[in-house]
PDB file of C-alpha atoms in Angstrom:
ATOM      1  CA  GLU A  92       4.981  24.700  12.378  1.00 75.00           C
ATOM      2  CA  PRO A  93       7.034  22.579   9.949  1.00 78.00           C
ATOM      3  CA  GLU A  94       8.066  19.177  11.244  1.00 89.00           C
ATOM      4  CA  VAL A  95      10.558  16.452  10.529  1.00 94.00           C
ATOM      5  CA  THR A  96       8.549  13.258  10.095  1.00 94.00           C
ATOM      6  CA  GLN A  97       9.921   9.795  10.829  1.00 96.00           C
ATOM      7  CA  THR A  98       8.418   6.399  10.073  1.00 95.00           C
ATOM      8  CA  PRO A  99       7.876   3.902  11.497  1.00 95.00           C
ATOM      9  CA  SER A 100       7.680   5.016  15.119  1.00 95.00           C
ATOM     10  CA  HIS A 101       8.691   1.535  16.262  1.00 96.00           C
ATOM     11  CA  GLN A 102      10.392  -1.255  14.356  1.00 97.00           C
ATOM     12  CA  VAL A 103      11.176  -4.730  15.626  1.00 98.00           C
ATOM     13  CA  THR A 104      13.544  -6.833  13.567  1.00 97.00           C
ATOM     14  CA  GLN A 105      15.378 -10.106  13.841  1.00 97.00           C
ATOM     15  CA  MET A 106      19.135  -9.998  14.279  1.00 97.00           C
ATOM     16  CA  GLY A 107      20.840 -10.198  10.906  1.00 97.00           C
ATOM     17  CA  GLN A 108      17.978  -8.612   8.988  1.00 98.00           C
ATOM     18  CA  GLU A 109      18.076  -5.312   7.135  1.00 98.00           C
ATOM     19  CA  VAL A 110      16.019  -2.302   8.207  1.00 98.00           C
ATOM     20  CA  ILE A 111      15.274   1.007   6.559  1.00 97.00           C
ATOM     21  CA  LEU A 112      14.337   3.974   8.692  1.00 97.00           C
ATOM     22  CA  ARG A 113      12.599   6.785   6.863  1.00 97.00           C
ATOM     23  CA  CYS A 114      12.596  10.515   7.386  1.00 97.00           C
ATOM     24  CA  VAL A 115      10.941  13.408   5.637  1.00 96.00           C
ATOM     25  CA  PRO A 116      12.927  16.542   6.507  1.00 94.00           C
ATOM     26  CA  ILE A 117      11.479  20.039   6.393  1.00 91.00           C
ATOM     27  CA  SER A 118      11.068  20.934   2.739  1.00 88.00           C
ATOM     28  CA  ASN A 119      13.493  23.848   2.403  1.00 86.00           C
ATOM     29  CA  HIS A 120      16.189  22.317   4.585  1.00 90.00           C
ATOM     30  CA  LEU A 121      19.515  21.421   3.036  1.00 89.00           C
ATOM     31  CA  TYR A 122      21.451  19.626   5.778  1.00 92.00           C
ATOM     32  CA  PHE A 123      20.378  16.252   7.087  1.00 94.00           C
ATOM     33  CA  TYR A 124      21.524  14.146  10.015  1.00 96.00           C
ATOM     34  CA  TRP A 125      20.964  10.900  11.834  1.00 97.00           C
ATOM     35  CA  TYR A 126      21.534  10.585  15.572  1.00 97.00           C
ATOM     36  CA  ARG A 127      20.797   7.700  17.874  1.00 96.00           C
ATOM     37  CA  GLN A 128      20.109   7.305  21.573  1.00 94.00           C
ATOM     38  CA  ILE A 129      20.606   3.957  23.264  1.00 95.00           C
ATOM     39  CA  LEU A 130      18.253   3.659  26.237  1.00 91.00           C
ATOM     40  CA  GLY A 131      19.663   5.562  29.198  1.00 88.00           C
ATOM     41  CA  GLN A 132      22.601   6.977  27.249  1.00 92.00           C
ATOM     42  CA  LYS A 133      23.517  10.172  25.439  1.00 93.00           C
ATOM     43  CA  VAL A 134      22.260  11.171  22.028  1.00 94.00           C
ATOM     44  CA  GLU A 135      25.101  10.315  19.611  1.00 96.00           C
ATOM     45  CA  PHE A 136      25.932  11.617  16.161  1.00 96.00           C
ATOM     46  CA  LEU A 137      25.855   9.078  13.340  1.00 97.00           C
ATOM     47  CA  VAL A 138      26.104  10.919  10.031  1.00 97.00           C
ATOM     48  CA  SER A 139      25.597  14.243   8.289  1.00 94.00           C
ATOM     49  CA  PHE A 140      24.513  14.634   4.667  1.00 93.00           C
ATOM     50  CA  TYR A 141      24.628  17.614   2.364  1.00 90.00           C
ATOM     51  CA  ASN A 142      24.482  18.098  -1.387  1.00 87.00           C
ATOM     52  CA  ASN A 143      23.718  14.407  -1.918  1.00 88.00           C
ATOM     53  CA  GLU A 144      26.750  13.111  -0.146  1.00 91.00           C
ATOM     54  CA  ILE A 145      27.937  12.239   3.343  1.00 94.00           C
ATOM     55  CA  SER A 146      29.708  15.182   4.976  1.00 92.00           C
ATOM     56  CA  GLU A 147      30.870  13.368   8.078  1.00 92.00           C
ATOM     57  CA  LYS A 148      30.236  10.070   9.819  1.00 94.00           C
ATOM     58  CA  SER A 149      31.077   8.759  13.260  1.00 94.00           C
ATOM     59  CA  GLU A 150      32.817   5.515  14.127  1.00 94.00           C
ATOM     60  CA  ILE A 151      29.400   4.056  14.937  1.00 95.00           C
ATOM     61  CA  PHE A 152      28.476   4.434  11.262  1.00 97.00           C
ATOM     62  CA  ASP A 153      30.280   1.344  10.035  1.00 95.00           C
ATOM     63  CA  ASP A 154      29.901  -0.301   6.635  1.00 96.00           C
ATOM     64  CA  ARG A 155      26.567  -1.858   7.654  1.00 97.00           C
ATOM     65  CA  PHE A 156      25.054   1.631   7.663  1.00 98.00           C
ATOM     66  CA  SER A 157      24.147   3.715   4.642  1.00 97.00           C
ATOM     67  CA  VAL A 158      22.088   6.810   3.936  1.00 97.00           C
ATOM     68  CA  GLU A 159      20.255   7.911   0.862  1.00 94.00           C
ATOM     69  CA  ARG A 160      18.105  10.740  -0.361  1.00 91.00           C
ATOM     70  CA  PRO A 161      16.300   8.864  -3.125  1.00 83.00           C
ATOM     71  CA  ASP A 162      14.056  11.746  -4.153  1.00 85.00           C
ATOM     72  CA  GLY A 163      13.546  15.368  -3.193  1.00 76.00           C
ATOM     73  CA  SER A 164      11.778  14.629   0.060  1.00 85.00           C
ATOM     74  CA  ASN A 165      12.887  11.407   1.765  1.00 92.00           C
ATOM     75  CA  PHE A 166      16.083  10.744   3.692  1.00 95.00           C
ATOM     76  CA  THR A 167      16.667   7.131   4.685  1.00 96.00           C
ATOM     77  CA  LEU A 168      18.984   5.240   6.994  1.00 98.00           C
ATOM     78  CA  LYS A 169      19.595   1.607   6.103  1.00 98.00           C
ATOM     79  CA  ILE A 170      21.184  -0.826   8.514  1.00 98.00           C
ATOM     80  CA  ARG A 171      22.225  -4.201   7.107  1.00 97.00           C
ATOM     81  CA  SER A 172      22.936  -7.312   9.170  1.00 97.00           C
ATOM     82  CA  THR A 173      21.436  -5.774  12.286  1.00 98.00           C
ATOM     83  CA  LYS A 174      22.967  -6.554  15.664  1.00 97.00           C
ATOM     84  CA  LEU A 175      21.441  -6.524  19.131  1.00 97.00           C
ATOM     85  CA  GLU A 176      23.506  -3.429  19.947  1.00 97.00           C
ATOM     86  CA  ASP A 177      21.813  -1.491  17.144  1.00 98.00           C
ATOM     87  CA  SER A 178      18.716  -1.327  19.361  1.00 98.00           C
ATOM     88  CA  ALA A 179      18.181   2.372  20.033  1.00 97.00           C
ATOM     89  CA  MET A 180      16.013   5.383  19.247  1.00 96.00           C
ATOM     90  CA  TYR A 181      17.094   6.822  15.913  1.00 97.00           C
ATOM     91  CA  PHE A 182      16.485  10.533  15.340  1.00 97.00           C
ATOM     92  CA  CYS A 183      16.548  12.288  12.024  1.00 97.00           C
ATOM     93  CA  ALA A 184      17.328  16.019  12.055  1.00 95.00           C
ATOM     94  CA  SER A 185      17.520  18.719   9.440  1.00 93.00           C
ATOM     95  CA  SER A 186      18.581  22.335   9.212  1.00 90.00           C
ATOM     96  CA  GLU A 187      17.947  25.042   6.685  1.00 86.00           C
ATOM     97  CA  THR A 188      21.368  26.597   6.940  1.00 78.00           C
ATOM     98  CA  LEU A 189      24.372  26.148   9.180  1.00 69.00           C
ATOM     99  CA  TYR A 190      23.215  29.037  11.358  1.00 71.00           C
ATOM    100  CA  LEU A 191      19.671  28.285  12.409  1.00 72.00           C
ATOM    101  CA  GLY A 192      19.908  25.185  14.551  1.00 82.00           C
ATOM    102  CA  TYR A 193      18.484  21.739  14.003  1.00 91.00           C
ATOM    103  CA  THR A 194      14.941  20.366  14.003  1.00 92.00           C
ATOM    104  CA  PHE A 195      14.595  16.787  15.208  1.00 94.00           C
ATOM    105  CA  GLY A 196      11.993  14.233  14.264  1.00 95.00           C
ATOM    106  CA  SER A 197      10.126  12.221  16.889  1.00 93.00           C
ATOM    107  CA  GLY A 198      12.330   9.198  16.330  1.00 95.00           C
ATOM    108  CA  THR A 199      12.100   5.540  15.379  1.00 97.00           C
ATOM    109  CA  ARG A 200      12.593   3.053  18.169  1.00 97.00           C
ATOM    110  CA  LEU A 201      14.491   0.119  16.685  1.00 98.00           C
ATOM    111  CA  THR A 202      14.461  -3.128  18.631  1.00 98.00           C
ATOM    112  CA  VAL A 203      16.675  -5.945  17.384  1.00 98.00           C
ATOM    113  CA  VAL A 204      15.752  -9.354  18.823  1.00 97.00           C
TER     114      VAL A 204
ATOM    115  CA  GLU B 152      37.575  13.752  22.588  1.00 88.00           C
ATOM    116  CA  ASP B 153      34.804  16.349  22.798  1.00 90.00           C
ATOM    117  CA  LYS B 154      33.023  16.389  26.127  1.00 94.00           C
ATOM    118  CA  VAL B 155      29.761  17.957  27.328  1.00 97.00           C
ATOM    119  CA  VAL B 156      28.849  17.597  30.995  1.00 97.00           C
ATOM    120  CA  GLN B 157      25.494  18.539  32.454  1.00 98.00           C
ATOM    121  CA  SER B 158      24.627  18.940  36.091  1.00 97.00           C
ATOM    122  CA  PRO B 159      22.707  18.013  38.025  1.00 97.00           C
ATOM    123  CA  LEU B 160      21.670  14.762  36.342  1.00 96.00           C
ATOM    124  CA  SER B 161      18.291  14.995  38.007  1.00 97.00           C
ATOM    125  CA  LEU B 162      16.363  17.541  39.998  1.00 96.00           C
ATOM    126  CA  VAL B 163      13.018  17.510  41.778  1.00 98.00           C
ATOM    127  CA  VAL B 164      11.338  20.816  42.592  1.00 98.00           C
ATOM    128  CA  HIS B 165       7.908  22.176  43.492  1.00 97.00           C
ATOM    129  CA  GLU B 166       5.778  24.264  41.198  1.00 98.00           C
ATOM    130  CA  GLY B 167       6.792  27.901  41.414  1.00 97.00           C
ATOM    131  CA  ASP B 168      10.446  27.195  42.184  1.00 98.00           C
ATOM    132  CA  THR B 169      13.271  28.584  40.057  1.00 98.00           C
ATOM    133  CA  VAL B 170      15.820  26.138  38.686  1.00 98.00           C
ATOM    134  CA  THR B 171      19.251  26.515  37.133  1.00 98.00           C
ATOM    135  CA  LEU B 172      20.637  23.791  34.903  1.00 98.00           C
ATOM    136  CA  ASN B 173      24.329  23.703  34.098  1.00 98.00           C
ATOM    137  CA  CYS B 174      26.302  22.667  31.050  1.00 98.00           C
ATOM    138  CA  SER B 175      30.092  22.708  30.753  1.00 98.00           C
ATOM    139  CA  TYR B 176      32.073  21.683  27.727  1.00 97.00           C
ATOM    140  CA  GLU B 177      35.511  20.872  26.437  1.00 96.00           C
ATOM    141  CA  VAL B 178      35.497  20.678  22.675  1.00 94.00           C
ATOM    142  CA  THR B 179      37.563  21.624  19.678  1.00 91.00           C
ATOM    143  CA  ASN B 180      36.103  23.835  16.958  1.00 90.00           C
ATOM    144  CA  PHE B 181      33.218  25.224  19.016  1.00 93.00           C
ATOM    145  CA  ARG B 182      30.557  26.954  16.970  1.00 91.00           C
ATOM    146  CA  SER B 183      27.469  27.188  19.176  1.00 93.00           C
ATOM    147  CA  LEU B 184      25.682  25.694  22.174  1.00 96.00           C
ATOM    148  CA  LEU B 185      22.093  24.546  21.987  1.00 96.00           C
ATOM    149  CA  TRP B 186      19.500  23.642  24.599  1.00 97.00           C
ATOM    150  CA  TYR B 187      16.721  21.182  23.879  1.00 96.00           C
ATOM    151  CA  LYS B 188      13.738  19.921  25.877  1.00 96.00           C
ATOM    152  CA  GLN B 189      12.990  16.210  25.511  1.00 93.00           C
ATOM    153  CA  GLU B 190       9.615  15.032  26.750  1.00 90.00           C
ATOM    154  CA  LYS B 191       8.353  11.867  25.100  1.00 78.00           C
ATOM    155  CA  LYS B 192      10.606  11.503  22.108  1.00 75.00           C
ATOM    156  CA  ALA B 193      11.817  14.352  19.912  1.00 84.00           C
ATOM    157  CA  PRO B 194      14.185  16.921  21.396  1.00 90.00           C
ATOM    158  CA  THR B 195      12.509  20.279  20.860  1.00 91.00           C
ATOM    159  CA  PHE B 196      14.662  23.338  20.307  1.00 92.00           C
ATOM    160  CA  LEU B 197      14.898  25.952  23.043  1.00 95.00           C
ATOM    161  CA  PHE B 198      17.940  28.152  22.459  1.00 94.00           C
ATOM    162  CA  MET B 199      21.024  28.493  20.302  1.00 93.00           C
ATOM    163  CA  LEU B 200      23.871  30.497  21.831  1.00 95.00           C
ATOM    164  CA  THR B 201      26.897  31.684  19.942  1.00 92.00           C
ATOM    165  CA  SER B 202      28.093  34.782  21.790  1.00 87.00           C
ATOM    166  CA  SER B 203      29.282  35.122  25.369  1.00 89.00           C
ATOM    167  CA  GLY B 204      27.300  37.128  27.864  1.00 88.00           C
ATOM    168  CA  ILE B 205      24.172  37.697  25.799  1.00 89.00           C
ATOM    169  CA  GLU B 206      21.117  36.315  27.528  1.00 92.00           C
ATOM    170  CA  LYS B 207      18.451  34.684  25.416  1.00 94.00           C
ATOM    171  CA  LYS B 208      14.918  34.628  26.812  1.00 96.00           C
ATOM    172  CA  SER B 209      11.723  32.876  25.925  1.00 95.00           C
ATOM    173  CA  GLY B 210       8.941  33.345  28.450  1.00 97.00           C
ATOM    174  CA  ARG B 211      10.046  31.843  31.745  1.00 98.00           C
ATOM    175  CA  LEU B 212      13.176  30.295  30.226  1.00 98.00           C
ATOM    176  CA  SER B 213      16.477  32.050  29.748  1.00 98.00           C
ATOM    177  CA  SER B 214      20.007  30.986  28.923  1.00 97.00           C
ATOM    178  CA  ILE B 215      23.460  32.475  28.783  1.00 97.00           C
ATOM    179  CA  LEU B 216      26.832  31.318  27.501  1.00 96.00           C
ATOM    180  CA  ASP B 217      30.310  31.965  28.926  1.00 95.00           C
ATOM    181  CA  LYS B 218      32.881  31.102  26.265  1.00 91.00           C
ATOM    182  CA  LYS B 219      35.797  31.975  28.517  1.00 93.00           C
ATOM    183  CA  GLU B 220      34.776  29.595  31.302  1.00 93.00           C
ATOM    184  CA  LEU B 221      33.222  27.128  28.807  1.00 95.00           C
ATOM    185  CA  PHE B 222      29.784  26.774  30.299  1.00 96.00           C
ATOM    186  CA  SER B 223      26.168  27.686  29.876  1.00 97.00           C
ATOM    187  CA  ILE B 224      23.189  27.834  32.205  1.00 98.00           C
ATOM    188  CA  LEU B 225      19.518  27.392  31.540  1.00 98.00           C
ATOM    189  CA  ASN B 226      17.174  29.098  33.995  1.00 98.00           C
ATOM    190  CA  ILE B 227      13.516  28.325  34.420  1.00 98.00           C
ATOM    191  CA  THR B 228      11.522  30.614  36.690  1.00 98.00           C
ATOM    192  CA  ALA B 229       8.115  29.924  38.238  1.00 98.00           C
ATOM    193  CA  THR B 230       8.316  26.281  37.209  1.00 98.00           C
ATOM    194  CA  GLN B 231       5.162  24.418  36.168  1.00 97.00           C
ATOM    195  CA  THR B 232       4.424  20.681  35.995  1.00 97.00           C
ATOM    196  CA  GLY B 233       4.606  21.000  32.203  1.00 96.00           C
ATOM    197  CA  ASP B 234       8.293  21.869  32.528  1.00 97.00           C
ATOM    198  CA  SER B 235       8.975  18.289  33.642  1.00 97.00           C
ATOM    199  CA  ALA B 236      11.280  16.835  30.989  1.00 97.00           C
ATOM    200  CA  ILE B 237      14.872  15.997  30.195  1.00 96.00           C
ATOM    201  CA  TYR B 238      16.834  19.109  29.255  1.00 98.00           C
ATOM    202  CA  LEU B 239      19.641  18.426  26.830  1.00 97.00           C
ATOM    203  CA  CYS B 240      22.673  20.588  26.238  1.00 97.00           C
ATOM    204  CA  ALA B 241      24.450  20.097  22.909  1.00 96.00           C
ATOM    205  CA  VAL B 242      27.566  21.745  21.569  1.00 96.00           C
ATOM    206  CA  GLU B 243      27.887  22.270  17.846  1.00 93.00           C
ATOM    207  CA  VAL B 244      31.393  21.571  16.586  1.00 91.00           C
ATOM    208  CA  GLY B 245      32.990  21.483  13.191  1.00 87.00           C
ATOM    209  CA  GLY B 246      34.124  23.689  10.364  1.00 82.00           C
ATOM    210  CA  GLY B 247      33.487  24.522   6.723  1.00 78.00           C
ATOM    211  CA  SER B 248      30.159  22.910   5.934  1.00 75.00           C
ATOM    212  CA  ASN B 249      30.610  20.022   8.392  1.00 83.00           C
ATOM    213  CA  TYR B 250      28.964  20.468  11.747  1.00 87.00           C
ATOM    214  CA  LYS B 251      27.557  18.065  14.290  1.00 91.00           C
ATOM    215  CA  LEU B 252      26.153  18.104  17.793  1.00 93.00           C
ATOM    216  CA  THR B 253      27.814  16.565  20.820  1.00 95.00           C
ATOM    217  CA  PHE B 254      25.260  16.040  23.573  1.00 96.00           C
ATOM    218  CA  GLY B 255      25.449  15.888  27.327  1.00 96.00           C
ATOM    219  CA  LYS B 256      23.614  13.193  29.264  1.00 95.00           C
ATOM    220  CA  GLY B 257      20.786  15.570  30.092  1.00 96.00           C
ATOM    221  CA  THR B 258      19.168  16.819  33.282  1.00 97.00           C
ATOM    222  CA  LEU B 259      15.916  15.144  34.283  1.00 97.00           C
ATOM    223  CA  LEU B 260      13.704  17.834  35.797  1.00 98.00           C
ATOM    224  CA  THR B 261      10.636  16.799  37.740  1.00 98.00           C
ATOM    225  CA  VAL B 262       8.256  19.547  38.840  1.00 98.00           C
ATOM    226  CA  ASN B 263       5.785  18.414  41.465  1.00 97.00           C
ATOM    227  CA  PRO B 264       2.479  20.211  42.057  1.00 95.00           C
TER     228      PRO B 264
END
């Protein structure tokens, strides 16, 4: 069964550094998303991406965050000037259409120290 | 603010029991309600519900949506230890080509042998 692949599975970074989280969505999917889950809390929406541009972003997605689809397969989330409160599990998701639900990747655990 | 509330937050049962997990919501621009199972990391898709009163079934799992009373239930019959997981309810909201998921906190189900 097709999967959404995320790398790395765990990333530790120093506060203030930049990180890039990588995702390979399912190949025929057109809609891409990032969600995050702080330990013990709800899964929260960060950003949606379609047709090479951001469709919607949440208030969490401040100007330190950016997304990119640099080629036909990868979808990346970059966080600049990381803060301790960025520590969370980051999930990438994709969907083929707006009617068939979302497939989630297995996540990247980001730890900012 | 969109709200999704799941109950109970945790539940411990014995193998063979039947469980009912609840999800109520208050959102604007409802499009669908989704159930996911989260074991180690990635939420895995169970059901997507868009119409009231139509039960969806997959093996021992079933789910139904009530759009008038704004809730959904997820039933698991003849529970097995492999059903132990966090069950997430998410409501899809939005319009046009912009949709996102708002999640509940989840129900932690533990099935003891």
